[in-house]
Coordinates of C-alpha atoms in Angstrom, one line a residue:
M12 CA -4.8 28.2 0.9
I13 CA -4.3 25.4 3.4
A14 CA -0.5 25.8 3.1
T15 CA -0.8 29.6 3.7
L16 CA -3.0 29.1 6.8
A17 CA -0.8 26.4 8.2
N18 CA 2.5 28.3 7.6
S19 CA 1.0 31.4 9.1
A20 CA -0.1 29.5 12.2
W21 CA 3.4 28.0 12.4
L22 CA 4.9 31.5 12.1
A23 CA 2.6 32.9 14.8
S24 CA 3.6 30.1 17.2
C25 CA 7.3 30.9 16.6
I26 CA 7.1 34.6 17.1
P27 CA 7.4 34.6 21.0
E28 CA 10.7 32.7 20.8
Y29 CA 11.9 34.8 17.9
L30 CA 11.5 38.0 20.0
R31 CA 13.2 36.4 23.0
F32 CA 16.1 35.4 20.7
R33 CA 16.4 38.9 19.3
R34 CA 16.7 40.3 22.8
A35 CA 19.3 37.6 23.6
L36 CA 21.5 38.8 20.7
G37 CA 22.2 41.9 22.7
R38 CA 23.1 40.2 26.0
V39 CA 25.0 37.1 25.1
R40 CA 27.0 36.7 28.3
T41 CA 24.0 37.0 30.5
E42 CA 21.9 34.6 28.4
Q43 CA 24.6 32.0 28.3
E44 CA 25.1 32.1 32.1
H45 CA 21.4 31.7 32.5
V46 CA 21.4 28.6 30.2
L47 CA 24.3 27.0 32.0
H48 CA 22.8 27.5 35.5
G49 CA 19.5 26.1 34.3
I50 CA 21.1 22.9 33.1
L51 CA 23.2 22.5 36.3
R52 CA 20.3 23.2 38.6
K53 CA 18.1 20.6 36.9
N54 CA 20.7 17.9 37.0
Q55 CA 22.6 18.4 40.2
A56 CA 21.0 15.3 41.8
S57 CA 22.1 13.0 38.9
A58 CA 25.1 10.7 39.3
F59 CA 27.2 12.9 37.0
G60 CA 26.0 16.1 38.8
R61 CA 26.8 14.7 42.3
R62 CA 30.2 13.5 41.2
H63 CA 31.2 16.9 39.8
G64 CA 29.6 19.0 42.5
F65 CA 27.0 20.8 40.4
S66 CA 25.3 22.1 43.6
A67 CA 28.4 24.0 44.6
I68 CA 29.0 25.7 41.2
R69 CA 28.4 29.4 41.2
T70 CA 30.3 30.7 38.2
V71 CA 31.3 29.6 34.7
R72 CA 34.9 29.3 36.0
D73 CA 33.8 27.0 38.7
Y74 CA 32.1 24.8 36.1
Q75 CA 35.3 24.7 33.9
K76 CA 37.4 23.7 36.9
R77 CA 35.1 21.0 38.1
V78 CA 34.1 19.4 34.8
P79 CA 36.7 18.3 32.3
L80 CA 36.4 18.5 28.6
S81 CA 35.0 15.3 27.1
D82 CA 34.2 13.4 23.9
Y83 CA 31.8 10.6 23.2
D84 CA 34.2 7.9 24.5
D85 CA 33.7 9.4 27.9
Y86 CA 29.9 8.7 27.7
R87 CA 29.8 5.3 26.1
A88 CA 29.6 3.4 29.4
R89 CA 27.1 5.8 30.8
V90 CA 24.9 5.6 27.7
A91 CA 25.0 1.8 28.0
R92 CA 23.8 2.0 31.6
I93 CA 20.9 4.2 30.5
A94 CA 20.1 1.8 27.7
E95 CA 19.9 -1.0 30.2
G96 CA 17.4 0.9 32.3
E97 CA 19.4 2.8 34.9
T98 CA 18.0 6.3 35.7
Q99 CA 19.5 9.6 36.7
V100 CA 22.9 8.8 35.2
L101 CA 23.6 12.0 33.3
T102 CA 20.4 13.9 33.9
C103 CA 17.6 13.8 36.4
E104 CA 15.1 13.7 33.5
R105 CA 14.3 10.4 31.9
V106 CA 15.8 9.7 28.5
R107 CA 13.0 9.8 26.0
L108 CA 15.0 8.2 23.2
F109 CA 18.4 7.7 21.7
E110 CA 19.2 9.4 18.4
P111 CA 21.9 7.5 16.5
T112 CA 24.5 9.4 14.6
S113 CA 27.8 8.4 13.0
G114 CA 29.0 11.9 12.5
S115 CA 31.0 12.4 9.3
S116 CA 33.6 9.7 10.0
S117 CA 33.3 8.2 13.5
P118 CA 31.5 4.9 14.5
A119 CA 27.9 4.9 15.7
K120 CA 27.0 7.0 18.7
W121 CA 23.7 7.1 20.6
I122 CA 22.8 10.6 21.8
P123 CA 20.4 10.6 24.7
Y124 CA 17.4 12.9 24.2
T125 CA 15.5 14.4 27.1
A126 CA 12.5 16.8 27.0
T127 CA 14.9 19.6 27.9
L128 CA 17.2 18.8 25.0
Q129 CA 14.3 18.7 22.6
H130 CA 13.1 22.1 23.9
E131 CA 16.6 23.5 23.4
F132 CA 16.5 22.4 19.7
Q133 CA 13.0 23.9 19.4
R134 CA 14.3 27.3 20.6
G135 CA 16.8 27.5 17.7
I136 CA 14.3 26.1 15.1
R137 CA 11.5 28.5 16.1
A138 CA 13.8 31.6 15.9
W139 CA 15.1 30.4 12.5
V140 CA 11.7 29.6 11.1
A141 CA 10.2 33.0 12.2
D142 CA 13.2 34.9 10.8
L143 CA 12.8 33.0 7.5
F144 CA 9.1 33.7 7.0
L145 CA 9.4 37.3 8.1
H146 CA 12.1 38.1 5.6
D147 CA 10.4 36.2 2.7
A148 CA 6.6 36.2 3.1
D149 CA 6.1 34.3 -0.2
L150 CA 7.4 31.2 1.5
L151 CA 4.2 31.2 3.5
H152 CA 2.1 30.5 0.4
G153 CA 3.2 27.0 -0.5
P154 CA 4.5 23.7 0.9
G155 CA 8.1 22.8 1.7
Y156 CA 10.1 19.7 1.1
W157 CA 11.8 18.9 4.4
S158 CA 14.2 16.1 3.6
V159 CA 13.1 12.7 4.9
S160 CA 15.9 10.2 5.7
P161 CA 15.2 6.6 4.7
V162 CA 15.1 4.2 7.6
Q163 CA 18.3 2.5 8.4
A164 CA 18.4 -1.0 9.8
C165 CA 18.8 -0.6 13.6
E166 CA 17.3 -1.6 16.9
K167 CA 13.9 0.0 17.5
V168 CA 14.2 0.0 21.3
T169 CA 16.8 -0.7 23.9
P170 CA 16.5 -3.7 26.4
S171 CA 14.8 -1.3 28.8
G172 CA 12.3 -0.1 26.2
I173 CA 13.9 3.3 25.2
A174 CA 13.2 4.1 21.6
V175 CA 16.2 4.4 19.2
G176 CA 15.7 7.2 16.7
F177 CA 12.8 9.6 16.1
A178 CA 9.8 7.9 14.4
D179 CA 9.3 11.1 12.3
D180 CA 11.7 13.9 11.5
S181 CA 9.0 16.4 12.4
E182 CA 9.4 15.3 16.0
Y183 CA 12.3 17.7 16.3
V184 CA 9.8 20.6 16.4
G185 CA 7.3 18.9 18.7
G186 CA 3.8 19.6 19.9
L187 CA 1.3 21.7 17.9
Q188 CA 4.1 22.8 15.6
Q189 CA 4.8 19.2 14.7
R190 CA 1.2 18.9 13.4
L191 CA 1.5 22.2 11.5
V192 CA 4.8 21.1 9.9
R193 CA 3.2 17.8 8.7
S194 CA 0.4 19.6 7.1
V195 CA 2.8 21.7 4.9
M196 CA 5.2 18.9 4.0
A197 CA 5.3 18.3 0.3
V198 CA 6.6 14.8 0.9
P199 CA 5.0 12.8 3.8
S200 CA 7.5 11.3 6.3
S201 CA 6.0 7.9 5.6
V202 CA 8.3 7.6 2.5
R203 CA 11.2 6.9 4.9
H204 CA 9.8 3.4 5.2
S205 CA 10.3 2.5 1.5
R206 CA 11.7 -1.0 1.2
T207 CA 14.5 0.0 -1.2
M208 CA 16.4 3.1 -2.1
E209 CA 14.9 3.0 -5.6
A210 CA 11.4 3.0 -4.1
F211 CA 12.4 5.8 -1.8
W212 CA 13.7 8.0 -4.7
Y213 CA 10.7 7.2 -6.9
T214 CA 8.0 7.8 -4.2
T215 CA 9.7 11.1 -3.1
L216 CA 9.8 12.3 -6.7
G217 CA 6.2 11.2 -7.2
H218 CA 5.1 13.6 -4.4
L219 CA 7.3 16.4 -5.5
V220 CA 6.4 16.6 -9.2
R221 CA 2.8 17.1 -8.1
R222 CA 3.6 20.2 -6.2
R223 CA 4.2 23.1 -8.6
D224 CA 3.5 25.4 -5.7
L225 CA 6.6 24.2 -3.9
R226 CA 8.3 27.1 -2.1
L227 CA 11.1 25.7 0.1
I228 CA 13.5 22.8 0.0
S229 CA 15.4 22.0 3.2
V230 CA 18.0 19.3 3.0
W231 CA 21.2 18.7 4.9
N232 CA 23.8 17.6 2.4
P233 CA 23.4 19.4 -1.0
S234 CA 24.4 16.2 -2.7
F235 CA 21.3 14.5 -1.4
L236 CA 19.2 16.9 -3.5
T237 CA 21.5 16.4 -6.5
L238 CA 21.1 12.7 -6.3
L239 CA 17.3 13.1 -6.0
A240 CA 17.2 15.4 -9.1
D241 CA 19.3 12.9 -11.0
Q242 CA 16.6 10.3 -10.4
L243 CA 14.1 12.3 -12.5
S244 CA 15.7 11.0 -15.7
E245 CA 15.8 7.4 -14.3
H246 CA 12.1 7.4 -13.5
S247 CA 10.7 9.8 -16.1
D248 CA 8.8 7.1 -18.0
R249 CA 6.9 5.9 -14.9
L250 CA 6.2 9.5 -13.8
L251 CA 4.9 10.4 -17.3
D252 CA 2.6 7.4 -17.2
E253 CA 1.1 8.6 -14.0
E254 CA 1.2 12.3 -14.8
P255 CA 1.1 12.9 -18.6
K256 CA 0.9 16.7 -18.1
L257 CA 4.5 16.6 -16.9
K258 CA 5.8 15.8 -20.4
T259 CA 6.9 19.4 -21.3
A260 CA 8.9 19.7 -18.0
L261 CA 10.4 16.2 -18.0
C262 CA 11.5 16.5 -21.6
A263 CA 13.2 19.9 -21.1
R264 CA 16.5 20.4 -22.8
T265 CA 18.5 20.9 -19.6
A266 CA 18.2 19.9 -16.0
A267 CA 17.9 23.6 -14.9
E268 CA 15.0 24.1 -17.4
R269 CA 13.3 20.9 -16.2
H270 CA 13.5 22.0 -12.5
A271 CA 12.3 25.5 -13.3
L272 CA 9.2 24.1 -15.2
L273 CA 8.4 21.6 -12.5
W274 CA 8.8 24.0 -9.5
P275 CA 8.4 27.6 -10.9
R276 CA 7.6 29.1 -7.5
L277 CA 10.6 27.5 -5.6
R278 CA 12.1 30.4 -3.6
M279 CA 14.8 28.9 -1.4
I280 CA 17.0 25.8 -0.9
S281 CA 18.4 25.5 2.6
C282 CA 21.4 23.2 2.8
W283 CA 25.0 23.0 4.0
A284 CA 26.9 25.4 1.8
D285 CA 29.9 26.2 4.0
G286 CA 33.3 24.5 4.2
N287 CA 33.7 21.6 1.8
S288 CA 30.0 21.6 0.9
G289 CA 30.5 24.8 -1.0
P290 CA 31.1 23.2 -4.5
A291 CA 28.1 20.9 -4.1
A292 CA 25.9 23.9 -3.1
R293 CA 27.1 25.9 -6.1
K294 CA 26.2 23.0 -8.3
L295 CA 22.7 23.1 -6.8
A296 CA 22.5 26.8 -7.6
A297 CA 23.0 26.0 -11.3
L298 CA 20.5 23.2 -11.2
F299 CA 17.8 25.3 -9.6
P300 CA 18.3 28.8 -10.9
Q301 CA 14.9 30.0 -9.7
A302 CA 15.8 29.5 -6.1
R303 CA 18.2 31.1 -3.6
I304 CA 20.7 28.9 -1.8
R305 CA 20.8 29.6 1.9
A306 CA 23.5 28.0 4.0
K307 CA 22.3 26.2 7.1
G308 CA 23.8 27.0 10.5
L309 CA 25.8 24.4 12.4
I310 CA 23.3 21.8 13.6
A311 CA 24.4 18.4 14.8
T312 CA 22.6 15.5 16.4
E313 CA 24.3 16.4 19.7
G314 CA 23.2 20.0 19.6
F315 CA 22.2 23.2 17.9
V316 CA 25.2 25.6 17.6
S317 CA 24.1 28.3 15.1
L318 CA 21.2 29.3 12.9
P319 CA 21.0 31.3 9.7
W320 CA 20.0 34.9 10.2
E321 CA 18.8 36.9 7.3
A322 CA 20.3 40.2 8.6
C323 CA 23.8 38.9 8.2
D324 CA 25.9 36.8 5.8
G325 CA 26.4 33.9 8.1
A326 CA 24.9 32.2 11.1
V327 CA 24.4 33.5 14.6
L328 CA 25.2 31.4 17.7
A329 CA 22.2 29.7 19.2
V330 CA 22.8 31.4 22.5
R331 CA 19.4 30.4 24.0
S332 CA 19.8 26.7 23.2
H333 CA 23.0 25.3 24.9
F334 CA 26.0 26.6 26.8
L335 CA 28.8 27.1 24.4
E336 CA 32.5 27.1 24.8
F337 CA 35.2 27.5 22.1
L338 CA 38.7 26.2 21.9
P339 CA 41.1 28.3 19.7
A340 CA 42.4 26.4 16.7
D341 CA 46.1 26.6 15.8
S342 CA 47.4 26.8 12.2
A343 CA 46.9 23.1 11.7
G344 CA 43.3 23.2 12.9
R345 CA 44.0 21.3 16.2
P346 CA 42.6 22.8 19.4
D347 CA 45.4 24.1 21.6
A348 CA 45.7 24.0 25.3
T349 CA 44.7 27.6 26.1
R350 CA 41.6 28.4 28.2
P351 CA 38.3 27.9 26.3
H352 CA 36.6 31.1 25.2
L353 CA 33.0 31.9 25.9
A354 CA 30.6 33.1 23.3
H355 CA 31.0 36.8 24.1
E356 CA 34.8 36.5 24.0
L357 CA 35.2 35.3 20.4
E358 CA 37.4 37.3 18.1
P359 CA 36.5 38.0 14.4
G360 CA 38.7 36.2 11.9
Q361 CA 39.6 33.4 14.4
A362 CA 38.7 29.7 14.1
Y363 CA 37.5 27.7 17.1
A364 CA 36.4 24.2 18.0
V365 CA 32.9 24.0 19.5
V366 CA 32.3 22.6 23.0
L367 CA 28.7 21.9 24.1
T368 CA 26.9 21.6 27.4
T369 CA 23.3 20.5 26.8
G370 CA 20.2 19.5 28.7
G371 CA 20.6 16.0 27.2
G372 CA 23.5 15.2 29.5
L373 CA 26.5 16.1 27.4
Y374 CA 28.8 18.3 29.6
R375 CA 31.7 20.2 28.0
Y376 CA 31.4 17.9 25.0
H377 CA 33.9 18.4 22.2
L378 CA 31.6 18.4 19.2
G379 CA 34.4 18.0 16.6
D380 CA 33.3 20.9 14.4
L381 CA 35.2 24.1 13.8
V382 CA 33.7 27.5 13.1
T383 CA 35.3 30.7 11.8
V384 CA 34.0 34.0 13.3
L385 CA 33.0 36.5 10.6
G386 CA 31.9 39.4 12.9
R387 CA 29.1 40.3 15.2
T388 CA 25.4 41.3 15.1
H389 CA 24.6 43.3 18.2
D390 CA 26.6 41.4 20.9
C391 CA 26.4 38.0 19.2
P392 CA 29.2 36.4 17.1
V393 CA 28.4 35.6 13.4
V394 CA 30.1 32.3 12.4
R395 CA 30.5 30.0 9.5
F396 CA 31.2 26.3 9.6
A397 CA 34.9 25.7 8.7
G398 CA 35.3 21.9 8.9
R399 CA 35.9 19.0 11.2
K400 CA 38.7 18.4 13.7
D401 CA 39.3 14.9 12.4
V402 CA 42.9 13.9 11.9
A403 CA 44.2 11.4 9.4
D404 CA 47.2 9.6 10.9
W405 CA 48.2 6.4 9.1
C406 CA 52.0 6.7 9.4
G407 CA 52.3 9.5 12.0
E408 CA 51.6 12.2 9.4
K409 CA 48.8 13.9 11.5
L410 CA 46.9 15.6 8.7
H411 CA 43.9 17.7 9.6
D412 CA 40.7 18.5 7.7
V413 CA 41.0 22.3 8.1
Q414 CA 44.7 22.1 7.1
A415 CA 43.8 20.1 4.0
A416 CA 40.9 22.4 3.1
R417 CA 43.3 25.4 3.1
I418 CA 45.8 23.5 0.9
L419 CA 43.2 22.4 -1.6
E420 CA 41.6 25.9 -1.8
S421 CA 45.0 27.5 -2.4
A422 CA 46.0 25.0 -5.1
F423 CA 42.8 25.3 -7.1
T424 CA 42.5 29.1 -6.7
A425 CA 46.0 29.5 -8.1
R426 CA 44.9 27.8 -11.2
R427 CA 41.4 29.4 -11.3
L428 CA 39.7 26.1 -11.1
S429 CA 36.5 25.4 -9.1
P430 CA 36.2 21.6 -8.7
S431 CA 32.7 20.1 -8.0
F432 CA 34.4 17.7 -5.7
A433 CA 37.9 17.5 -4.1
M434 CA 38.9 15.3 -1.2
L435 CA 42.2 13.8 0.2
A436 CA 42.3 10.3 1.6
C437 CA 45.0 7.7 2.2
D438 CA 45.0 4.6 -0.1
T439 CA 46.7 1.7 1.8
S440 CA 46.1 -0.9 -0.9
G441 CA 49.6 -0.7 -2.3
E442 CA 53.0 -1.8 -0.9
V443 CA 53.4 1.8 0.5
P444 CA 50.4 3.9 1.5
N445 CA 49.9 7.2 -0.3
Y446 CA 47.5 10.0 -0.2
V447 CA 45.1 10.4 -3.2
L448 CA 43.4 13.6 -4.3
Y449 CA 39.9 12.4 -5.5
V450 CA 38.8 15.3 -7.7
E451 CA 36.1 16.2 -10.3
A452 CA 37.1 19.3 -12.3
A453 CA 37.3 20.6 -15.8
A454 CA 41.0 20.2 -15.9
S455 CA 43.5 18.5 -18.2
E456 CA 45.8 15.7 -17.2
D457 CA 48.8 18.2 -17.1
E458 CA 46.8 20.6 -14.9
L459 CA 45.9 17.8 -12.5
G460 CA 49.6 16.9 -12.4
G461 CA 50.5 20.5 -11.6
I462 CA 47.9 20.6 -8.9
A463 CA 49.2 17.3 -7.4
A464 CA 52.7 18.8 -7.2
S465 CA 51.4 21.9 -5.6
I466 CA 49.5 20.0 -3.0
E467 CA 52.4 17.7 -2.3
R468 CA 54.7 20.7 -1.6
A469 CA 52.1 22.2 0.7
L470 CA 51.6 18.9 2.6
G471 CA 55.4 18.7 3.0
E472 CA 55.2 21.9 5.1
N473 CA 53.6 19.7 7.8
F474 CA 56.6 18.3 9.6
H475 CA 55.0 14.9 10.3
Y476 CA 53.9 14.4 6.7
R477 CA 57.4 15.4 5.4
Y478 CA 59.0 13.0 7.9
A479 CA 56.8 10.1 6.9
R480 CA 57.6 10.8 3.2
R481 CA 61.3 11.0 3.9
L482 CA 61.3 7.7 5.7
G483 CA 59.4 6.1 2.9
Q484 CA 56.4 5.3 5.1
L485 CA 54.2 7.3 2.6
G486 CA 54.4 7.4 -1.1
P487 CA 53.9 10.5 -3.2
L488 CA 50.4 12.0 -3.7
R489 CA 48.4 10.7 -6.7
V490 CA 45.4 12.2 -8.4
F491 CA 42.2 10.3 -9.2
A492 CA 40.0 12.0 -11.8
A493 CA 36.5 11.1 -10.8
R494 CA 33.0 11.2 -12.4
N495 CA 29.9 12.0 -10.4
A496 CA 32.2 12.1 -7.4
E497 CA 29.9 13.8 -4.9
A498 CA 27.1 11.4 -5.5
S499 CA 29.5 8.5 -5.3
Y500 CA 30.9 9.7 -1.9
L501 CA 27.4 10.2 -0.5
A502 CA 26.3 6.7 -1.8
A503 CA 29.4 5.1 -0.3
C504 CA 28.9 6.8 3.1
M505 CA 25.2 5.7 3.2
A506 CA 26.3 2.1 2.2
R507 CA 28.6 2.2 5.3
G508 CA 25.6 2.9 7.5
Q509 CA 25.6 6.6 7.7
R510 CA 22.4 8.6 7.3
A511 CA 22.4 11.0 4.4
G512 CA 21.9 13.9 6.9
D513 CA 25.1 12.9 8.8
V514 CA 27.3 12.9 5.7
K515 CA 29.3 16.1 5.4
S516 CA 31.6 17.0 2.6
V517 CA 35.2 16.9 3.8
A518 CA 38.6 18.0 2.5
L519 CA 40.2 15.1 4.2
D520 CA 38.6 11.7 5.0
P521 CA 40.6 9.7 7.5
R522 CA 39.2 6.4 6.3
D523 CA 40.7 4.0 3.8
G524 CA 39.3 2.2 0.8
W525 CA 37.9 5.1 -1.3
T526 CA 39.4 4.3 -4.7
P527 CA 36.9 1.4 -5.5
K528 CA 34.0 3.7 -4.6
F529 CA 34.6 6.2 -7.4
D530 CA 34.2 5.9 -11.2
G531 CA 37.2 7.3 -13.0
H532 CA 41.0 6.9 -13.4
F533 CA 44.3 7.9 -11.9
A534 CA 45.7 10.9 -13.8
G535 CA 48.2 9.6 -16.3
T536 CA 46.3 6.3 -16.8
R537 CA 43.0 5.4 -18.4
T538 CA 42.2 2.5 -16.1
V539 CA 38.7 2.7 -14.5
A540 CA 39.2 2.0 -10.8
G541 CA 35.7 1.3 -9.7
S542 CA 32.1 2.3 -9.2
P543 CA 30.1 3.7 -6.3
S544 CA 28.6 1.2 -3.8

């Protein structure tokens, strides 16, 4: 009853923004211009606004002429000044906190959060939550597990006293809604302060196994939930000592049966399910047959790009949150030099790199994520996350994540294989660097060899890769047959300091040193290479 009342109150508080968002779906150009002018008007007196003449900007084209495209390196010095206590650097509003993020492969970044940026996130969250509850009313009648990230070791405040990181994940929704969310969380956010990862897993499971009325699970990386579910076997004896009535469920024959008995009313799992997260999401679907897997939209620490919309198979652009631009992607997935497209100009079937302007002080910021346009609902593009723009370039080969994703998909589709994990990365530990396909799939050694040959041929269509191979700068592709690969990848990324919510499955990781992180062997050998760290 408490969950029903709290969820109903949460829904009621989201309805006004939901209705505004629905209207915005039919007037994307007007809505986006309104968002941009609001951001510029608020920040024209900031140092950045004065330098770029915000007060003289009248049109979107004026804005694009005056403000160049940027990435995080363009903001590092300014962020450092804000951290030291300087005000009105990027925005006229004070920075309330810095939210750290490492993205999927880059070093740590501190994203400045203002009240306006938080409100921009809340607009997208409220529209999504209302749409979710209105299309599945049964979700109202039980708690949800909103994934809680364990605390990472980092500074708590800057020298000037600005907080680093949200104290509580529910702070994203803010205000009264924050209190409502806390009241329906199956796992309290306090578990994030667990001293060890083992304690974190056990405490989280201890709360979850007591909630047979669990309705919704919301996580970022699907592998995070897989890892959590795997811990049930590890901690089953302790859980049974505390809750003997769980014996039937915990002793079930299969993991899927165990989960169905523990959480019979689970309706939905919201997680990344697009791009290279697809295999991990499909694995979740098998582990939780009672629940529907719903792909999240594209949400980054820097901004809210798209949100799931039940009326369509995809995500709609969050046109009321930030001002969005899109750089067309070429066949290799790299943004070309043509004029950025606006939200209302996107063409179905095309891929674009996302550029954000937010109330937090990021202006024409190249996010690094790519989306594919599926179609439209009303006037608004429906998109799907396609991958990252990251490039691996050890010897001048210039391989791109989207290019790699297409090559892997083609190679596995041709052999009717669906790997649970597949990723390319360069191994520089030998005399000559070479790319390795780290893969977990029900395939024989001969099949893996055939897949390697197919991928090598496809990579060779990239002039730069072919040239590096011809010069002997790169050795031939090898295949590493891995066990529990997705979990190993997530664990290794977390050990490198990334938050679980920042780790995205990729077709191509530009970093080195992956072989020791996986259990398994190179195809053609039986030598175990390593174990996850």
